[in-house]
PDB file of C-alpha atoms in Angstrom:
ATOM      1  CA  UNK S   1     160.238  75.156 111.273  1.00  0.00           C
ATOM      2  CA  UNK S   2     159.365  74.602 107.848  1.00  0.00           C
ATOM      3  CA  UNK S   3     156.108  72.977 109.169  1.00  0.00           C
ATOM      4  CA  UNK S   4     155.013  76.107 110.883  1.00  0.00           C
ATOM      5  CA  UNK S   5     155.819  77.995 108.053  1.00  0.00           C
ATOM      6  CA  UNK S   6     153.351  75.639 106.005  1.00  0.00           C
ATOM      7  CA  UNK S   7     150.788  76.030 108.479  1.00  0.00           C
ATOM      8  CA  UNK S   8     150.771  79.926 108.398  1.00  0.00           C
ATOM      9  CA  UNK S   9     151.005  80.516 104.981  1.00  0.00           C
ATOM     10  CA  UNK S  10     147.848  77.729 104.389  1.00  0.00           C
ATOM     11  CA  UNK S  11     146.017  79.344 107.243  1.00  0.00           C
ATOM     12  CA  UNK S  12     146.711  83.002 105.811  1.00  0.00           C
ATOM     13  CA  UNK S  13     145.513  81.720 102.629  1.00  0.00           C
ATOM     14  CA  UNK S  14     142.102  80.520 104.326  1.00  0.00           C
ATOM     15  CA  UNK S  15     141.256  83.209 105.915  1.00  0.00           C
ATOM     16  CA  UNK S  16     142.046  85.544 102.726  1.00  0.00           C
ATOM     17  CA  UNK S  17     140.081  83.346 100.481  1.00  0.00           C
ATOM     18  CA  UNK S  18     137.390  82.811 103.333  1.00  0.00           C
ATOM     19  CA  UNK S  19     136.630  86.235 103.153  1.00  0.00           C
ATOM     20  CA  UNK S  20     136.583  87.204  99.754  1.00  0.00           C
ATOM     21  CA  UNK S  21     133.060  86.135  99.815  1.00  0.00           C
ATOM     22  CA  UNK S  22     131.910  88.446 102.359  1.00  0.00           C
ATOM     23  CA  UNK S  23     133.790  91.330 100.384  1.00  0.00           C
ATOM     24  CA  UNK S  24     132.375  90.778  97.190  1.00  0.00           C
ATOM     25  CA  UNK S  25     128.731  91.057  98.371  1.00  0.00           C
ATOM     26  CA  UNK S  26     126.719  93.713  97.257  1.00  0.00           C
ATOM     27  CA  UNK S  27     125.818  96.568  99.904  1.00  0.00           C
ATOM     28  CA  UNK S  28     122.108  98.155 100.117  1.00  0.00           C
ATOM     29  CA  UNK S  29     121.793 101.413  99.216  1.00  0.00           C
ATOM     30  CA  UNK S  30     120.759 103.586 102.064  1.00  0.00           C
ATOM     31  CA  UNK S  31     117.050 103.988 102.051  1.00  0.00           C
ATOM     32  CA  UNK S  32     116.352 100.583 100.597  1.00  0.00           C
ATOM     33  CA  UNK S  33     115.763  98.866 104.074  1.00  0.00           C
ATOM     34  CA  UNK S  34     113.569 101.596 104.944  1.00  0.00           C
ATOM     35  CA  UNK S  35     111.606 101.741 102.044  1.00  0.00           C
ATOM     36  CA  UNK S  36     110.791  97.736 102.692  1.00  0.00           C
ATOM     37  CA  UNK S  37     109.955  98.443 105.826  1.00  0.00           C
ATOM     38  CA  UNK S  38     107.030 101.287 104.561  1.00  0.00           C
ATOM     39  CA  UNK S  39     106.327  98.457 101.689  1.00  0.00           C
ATOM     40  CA  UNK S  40     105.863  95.971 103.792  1.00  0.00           C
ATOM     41  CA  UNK S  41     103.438  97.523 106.472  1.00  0.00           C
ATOM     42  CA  UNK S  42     101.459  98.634 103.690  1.00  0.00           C
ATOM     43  CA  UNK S  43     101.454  95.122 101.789  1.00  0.00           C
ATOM     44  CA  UNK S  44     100.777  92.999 104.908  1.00  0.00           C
ATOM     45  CA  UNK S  45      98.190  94.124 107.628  1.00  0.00           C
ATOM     46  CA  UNK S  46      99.365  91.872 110.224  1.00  0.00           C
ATOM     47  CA  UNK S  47     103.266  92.767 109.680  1.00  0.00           C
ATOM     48  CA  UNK S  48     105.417  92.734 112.613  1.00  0.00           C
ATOM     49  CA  UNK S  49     107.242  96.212 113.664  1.00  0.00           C
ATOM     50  CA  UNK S  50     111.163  95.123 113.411  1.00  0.00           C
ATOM     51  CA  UNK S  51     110.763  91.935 112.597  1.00  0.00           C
ATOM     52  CA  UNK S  52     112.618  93.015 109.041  1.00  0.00           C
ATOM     53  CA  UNK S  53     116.505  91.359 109.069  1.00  0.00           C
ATOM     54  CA  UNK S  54     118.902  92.763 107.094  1.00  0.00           C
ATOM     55  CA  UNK S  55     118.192  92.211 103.372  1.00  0.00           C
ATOM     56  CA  UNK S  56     120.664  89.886 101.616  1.00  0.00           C
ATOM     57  CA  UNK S  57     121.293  88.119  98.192  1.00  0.00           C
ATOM     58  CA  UNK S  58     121.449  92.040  96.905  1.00  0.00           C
ATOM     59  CA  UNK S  59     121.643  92.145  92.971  1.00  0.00           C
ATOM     60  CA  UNK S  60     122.080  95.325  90.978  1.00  0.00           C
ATOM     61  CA  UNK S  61     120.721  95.790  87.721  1.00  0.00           C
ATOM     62  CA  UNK S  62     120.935  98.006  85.200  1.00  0.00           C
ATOM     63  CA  UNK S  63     117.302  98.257  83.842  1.00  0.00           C
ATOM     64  CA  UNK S  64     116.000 100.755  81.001  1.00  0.00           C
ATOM     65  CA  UNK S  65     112.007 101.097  81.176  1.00  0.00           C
ATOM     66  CA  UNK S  66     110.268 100.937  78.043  1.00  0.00           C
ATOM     67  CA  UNK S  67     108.272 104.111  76.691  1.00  0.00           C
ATOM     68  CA  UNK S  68     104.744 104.373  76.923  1.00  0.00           C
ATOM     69  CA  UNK S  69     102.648 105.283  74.042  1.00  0.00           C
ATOM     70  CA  UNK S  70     103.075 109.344  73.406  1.00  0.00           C
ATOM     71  CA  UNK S  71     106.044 109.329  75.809  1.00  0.00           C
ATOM     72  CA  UNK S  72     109.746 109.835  75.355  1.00  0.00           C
ATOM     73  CA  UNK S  73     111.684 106.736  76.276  1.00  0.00           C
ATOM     74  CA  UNK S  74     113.772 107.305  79.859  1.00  0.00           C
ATOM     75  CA  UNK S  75     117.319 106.726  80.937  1.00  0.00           C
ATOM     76  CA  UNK S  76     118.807 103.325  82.723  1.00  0.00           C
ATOM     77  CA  UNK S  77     117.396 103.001  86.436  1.00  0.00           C
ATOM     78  CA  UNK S  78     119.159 101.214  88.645  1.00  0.00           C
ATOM     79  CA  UNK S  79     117.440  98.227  90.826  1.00  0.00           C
ATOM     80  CA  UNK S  80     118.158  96.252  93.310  1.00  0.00           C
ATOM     81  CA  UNK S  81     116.997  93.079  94.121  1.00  0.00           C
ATOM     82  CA  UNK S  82     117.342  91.178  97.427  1.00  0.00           C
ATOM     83  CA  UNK S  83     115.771  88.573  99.950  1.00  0.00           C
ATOM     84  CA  UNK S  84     113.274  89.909 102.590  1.00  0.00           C
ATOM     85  CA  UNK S  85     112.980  88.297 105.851  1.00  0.00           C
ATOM     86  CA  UNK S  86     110.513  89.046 108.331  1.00  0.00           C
ATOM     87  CA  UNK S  87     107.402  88.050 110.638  1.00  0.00           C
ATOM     88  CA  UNK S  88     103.690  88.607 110.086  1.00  0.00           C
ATOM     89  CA  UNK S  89     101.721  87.652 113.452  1.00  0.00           C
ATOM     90  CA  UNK S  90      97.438  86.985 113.174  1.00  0.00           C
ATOM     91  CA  UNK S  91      95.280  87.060 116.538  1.00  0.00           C
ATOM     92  CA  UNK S  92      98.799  87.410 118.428  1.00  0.00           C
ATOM     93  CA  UNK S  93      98.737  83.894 118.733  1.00  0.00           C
ATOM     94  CA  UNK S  94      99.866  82.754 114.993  1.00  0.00           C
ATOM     95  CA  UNK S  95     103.066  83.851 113.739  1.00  0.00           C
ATOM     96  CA  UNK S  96     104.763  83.205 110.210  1.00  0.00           C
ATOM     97  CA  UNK S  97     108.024  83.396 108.870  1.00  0.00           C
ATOM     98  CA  UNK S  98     107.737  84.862 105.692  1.00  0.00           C
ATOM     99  CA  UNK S  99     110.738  85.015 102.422  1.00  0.00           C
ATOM    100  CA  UNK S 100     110.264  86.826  99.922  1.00  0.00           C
ATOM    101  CA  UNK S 101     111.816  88.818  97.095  1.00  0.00           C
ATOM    102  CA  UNK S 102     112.102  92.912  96.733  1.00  0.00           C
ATOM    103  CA  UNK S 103     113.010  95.222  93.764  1.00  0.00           C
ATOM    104  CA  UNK S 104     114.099  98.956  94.885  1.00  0.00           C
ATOM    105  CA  UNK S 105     114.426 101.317  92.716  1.00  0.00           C
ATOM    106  CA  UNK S 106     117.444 103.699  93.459  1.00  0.00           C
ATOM    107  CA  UNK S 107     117.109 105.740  90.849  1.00  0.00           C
ATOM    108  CA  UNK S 108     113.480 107.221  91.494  1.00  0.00           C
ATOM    109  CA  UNK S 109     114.050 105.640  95.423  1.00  0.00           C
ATOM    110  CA  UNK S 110     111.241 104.211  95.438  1.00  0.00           C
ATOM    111  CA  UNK S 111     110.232  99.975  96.055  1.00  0.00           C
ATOM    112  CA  UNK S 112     109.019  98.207  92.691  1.00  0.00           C
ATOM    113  CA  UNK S 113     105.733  95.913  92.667  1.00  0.00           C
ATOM    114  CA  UNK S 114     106.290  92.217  90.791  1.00  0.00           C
ATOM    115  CA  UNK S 115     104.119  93.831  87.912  1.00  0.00           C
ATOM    116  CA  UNK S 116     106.317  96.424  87.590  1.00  0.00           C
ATOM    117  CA  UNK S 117     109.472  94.469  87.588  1.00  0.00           C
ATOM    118  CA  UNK S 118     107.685  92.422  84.949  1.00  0.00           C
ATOM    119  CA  UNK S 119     107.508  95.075  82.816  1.00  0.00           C
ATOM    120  CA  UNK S 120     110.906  95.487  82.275  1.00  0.00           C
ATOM    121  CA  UNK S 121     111.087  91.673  80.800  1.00  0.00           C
ATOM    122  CA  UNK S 122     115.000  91.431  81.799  1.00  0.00           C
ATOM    123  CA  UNK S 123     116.569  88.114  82.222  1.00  0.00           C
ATOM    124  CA  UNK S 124     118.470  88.718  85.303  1.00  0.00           C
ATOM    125  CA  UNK S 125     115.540  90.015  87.400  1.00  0.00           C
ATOM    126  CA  UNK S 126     113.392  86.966  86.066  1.00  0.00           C
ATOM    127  CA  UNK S 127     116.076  84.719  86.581  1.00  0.00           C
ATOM    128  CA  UNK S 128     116.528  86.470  90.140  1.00  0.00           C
ATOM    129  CA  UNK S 129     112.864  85.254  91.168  1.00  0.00           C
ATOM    130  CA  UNK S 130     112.679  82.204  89.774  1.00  0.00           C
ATOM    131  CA  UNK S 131     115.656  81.315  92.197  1.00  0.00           C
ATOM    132  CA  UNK S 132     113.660  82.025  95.557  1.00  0.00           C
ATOM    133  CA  UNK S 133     110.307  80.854  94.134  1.00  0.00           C
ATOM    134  CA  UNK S 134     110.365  78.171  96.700  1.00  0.00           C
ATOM    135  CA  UNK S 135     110.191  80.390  99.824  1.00  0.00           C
ATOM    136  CA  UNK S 136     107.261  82.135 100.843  1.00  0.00           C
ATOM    137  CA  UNK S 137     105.806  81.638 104.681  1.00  0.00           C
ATOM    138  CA  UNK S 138     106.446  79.033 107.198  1.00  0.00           C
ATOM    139  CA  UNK S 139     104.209  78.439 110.263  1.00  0.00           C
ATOM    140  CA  UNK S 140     105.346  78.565 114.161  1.00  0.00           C
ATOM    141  CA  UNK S 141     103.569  76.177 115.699  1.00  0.00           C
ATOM    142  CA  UNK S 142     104.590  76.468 118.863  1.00  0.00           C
ATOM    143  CA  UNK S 143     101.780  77.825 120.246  1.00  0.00           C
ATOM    144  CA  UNK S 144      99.359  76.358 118.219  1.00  0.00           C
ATOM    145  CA  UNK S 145     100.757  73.085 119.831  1.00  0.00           C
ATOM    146  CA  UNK S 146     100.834  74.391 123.251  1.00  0.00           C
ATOM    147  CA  UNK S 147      96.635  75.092 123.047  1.00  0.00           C
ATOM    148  CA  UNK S 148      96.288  71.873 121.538  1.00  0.00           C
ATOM    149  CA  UNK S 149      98.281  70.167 124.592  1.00  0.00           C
ATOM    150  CA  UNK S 150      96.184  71.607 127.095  1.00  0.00           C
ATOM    151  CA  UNK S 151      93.129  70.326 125.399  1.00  0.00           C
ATOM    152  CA  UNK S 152      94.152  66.779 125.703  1.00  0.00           C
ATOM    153  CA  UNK S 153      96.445  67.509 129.393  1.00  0.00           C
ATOM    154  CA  UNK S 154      93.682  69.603 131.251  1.00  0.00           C
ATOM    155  CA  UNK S 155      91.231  66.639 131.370  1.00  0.00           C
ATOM    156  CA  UNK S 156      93.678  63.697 131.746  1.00  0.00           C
ATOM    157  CA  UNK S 157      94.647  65.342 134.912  1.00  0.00           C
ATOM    158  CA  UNK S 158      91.002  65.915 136.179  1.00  0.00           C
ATOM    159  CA  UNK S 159      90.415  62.655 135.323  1.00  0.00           C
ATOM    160  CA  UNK S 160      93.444  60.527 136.821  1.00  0.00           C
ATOM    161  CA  UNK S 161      95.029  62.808 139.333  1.00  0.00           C
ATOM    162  CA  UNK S 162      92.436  64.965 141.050  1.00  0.00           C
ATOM    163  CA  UNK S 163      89.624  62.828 140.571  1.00  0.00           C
ATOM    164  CA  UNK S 164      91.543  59.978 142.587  1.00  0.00           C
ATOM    165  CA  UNK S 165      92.231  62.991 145.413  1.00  0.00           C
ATOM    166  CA  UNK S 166      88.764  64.356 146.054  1.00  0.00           C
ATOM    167  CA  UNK S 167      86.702  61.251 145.590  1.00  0.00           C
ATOM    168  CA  UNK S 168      89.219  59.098 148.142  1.00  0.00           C
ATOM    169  CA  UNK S 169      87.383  57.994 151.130  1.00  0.00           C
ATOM    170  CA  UNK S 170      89.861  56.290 152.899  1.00  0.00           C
ATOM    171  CA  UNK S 171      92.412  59.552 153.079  1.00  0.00           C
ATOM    172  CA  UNK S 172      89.176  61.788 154.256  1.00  0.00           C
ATOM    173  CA  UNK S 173      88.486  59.435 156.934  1.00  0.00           C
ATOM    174  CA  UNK S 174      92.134  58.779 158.193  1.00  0.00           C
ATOM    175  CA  UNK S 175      92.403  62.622 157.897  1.00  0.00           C
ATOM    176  CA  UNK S 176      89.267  63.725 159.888  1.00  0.00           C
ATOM    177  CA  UNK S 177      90.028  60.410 162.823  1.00  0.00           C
ATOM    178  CA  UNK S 178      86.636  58.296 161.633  1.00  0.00           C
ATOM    179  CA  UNK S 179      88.473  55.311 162.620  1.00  0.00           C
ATOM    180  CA  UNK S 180      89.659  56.573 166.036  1.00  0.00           C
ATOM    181  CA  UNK S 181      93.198  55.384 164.968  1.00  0.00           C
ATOM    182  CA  UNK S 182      94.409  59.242 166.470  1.00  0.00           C
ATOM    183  CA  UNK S 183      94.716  58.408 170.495  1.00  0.00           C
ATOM    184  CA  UNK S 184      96.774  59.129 172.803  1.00  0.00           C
ATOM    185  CA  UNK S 185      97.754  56.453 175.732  1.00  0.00           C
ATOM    186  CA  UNK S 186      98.177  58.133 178.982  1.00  0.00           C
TER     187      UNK S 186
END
């Protein structure tokens, strides 16, 4: 009994701590994912309708602009910063996988170029970027490889399988009876 009892309350405590995680992670705000979408069609010509997943590694900052010469300085705007995923496809035959890093600005709801976000010279957006510097766009090659197979498969099999067929004397003269082999004894 007092085994079970151990077993529940550590498996209780698993799943409670297990999911902490998942309830501590920041939500988009609502017209964030759209607004990628509209940034990224009008960043990347060759980017894929839907191909966007659900943004994740969402930060919010608190972020006051500085003032501009002969203007008054503005309130906080909130941003939010998060991980892009999605495909850009060339000649429908090479696709990428692309990662890459997006500042929304829910304040003025509008999406935030790097120069922008730059501007604002705060340490947890720069700190933000420098941690997903490393992604950027991975190759499929799948069917890159595929053309590249056919180049080398196409003439190996003219060469050692129907070659050997067409050019075979023997088989054309057993099949058309040139050695009178086909007879019938009555």
């Amino acid at each position: 009994m007092f085994k079970q009892l151990t077993a529940a309350v550590m498996a209780l405590t698993l799943l409670v701590s297990g999911g902490a995680g998942v309830l501590a992670a920041e939500d988009a705000p609502k017209g964030m994912k759209e607004a990628t979408k509209k940034f990224m069609k009008d960043e990347y010509y060759d980017y894929k309708d839907g191909s966007l997943e659900p943004l994740s590694n969402l930060t919010k900052v608190e972020v006051t602009p500085k003032a501009e010469e002969g203007e008054e300085a503005s309130g906080p705007i909130t941003v939010y910063a998060g991980l892009a995923e999605f495909k850009t496809v060339r000649d429908n035959i090479f696709t990428f996988d692309r990662k890459e890093t997006v500042y929304y600005d829910a304040t003025n709801d509008k999406m935030l170029t790097a120069t922008e976000v730059g501007a604002f010279q705060n340490d947890t957006l720069t700190n933000y970027k420098e941690q997903f510097d490393h992604l950027g766009k991975k190759m499929n090659l799948g069917w890159v490889m595929s053309l590249h197979a056919l180049i080398l498969l196409v003439p190996a099999y003219l060469m050692f399988v129907w070659g050997n067929q067409v050019y075979s004397s023997s088989r054309f003269m057993i099949g058309n009876n040139l050695y009178g082999q086909k007879h019938t004894f009555n």
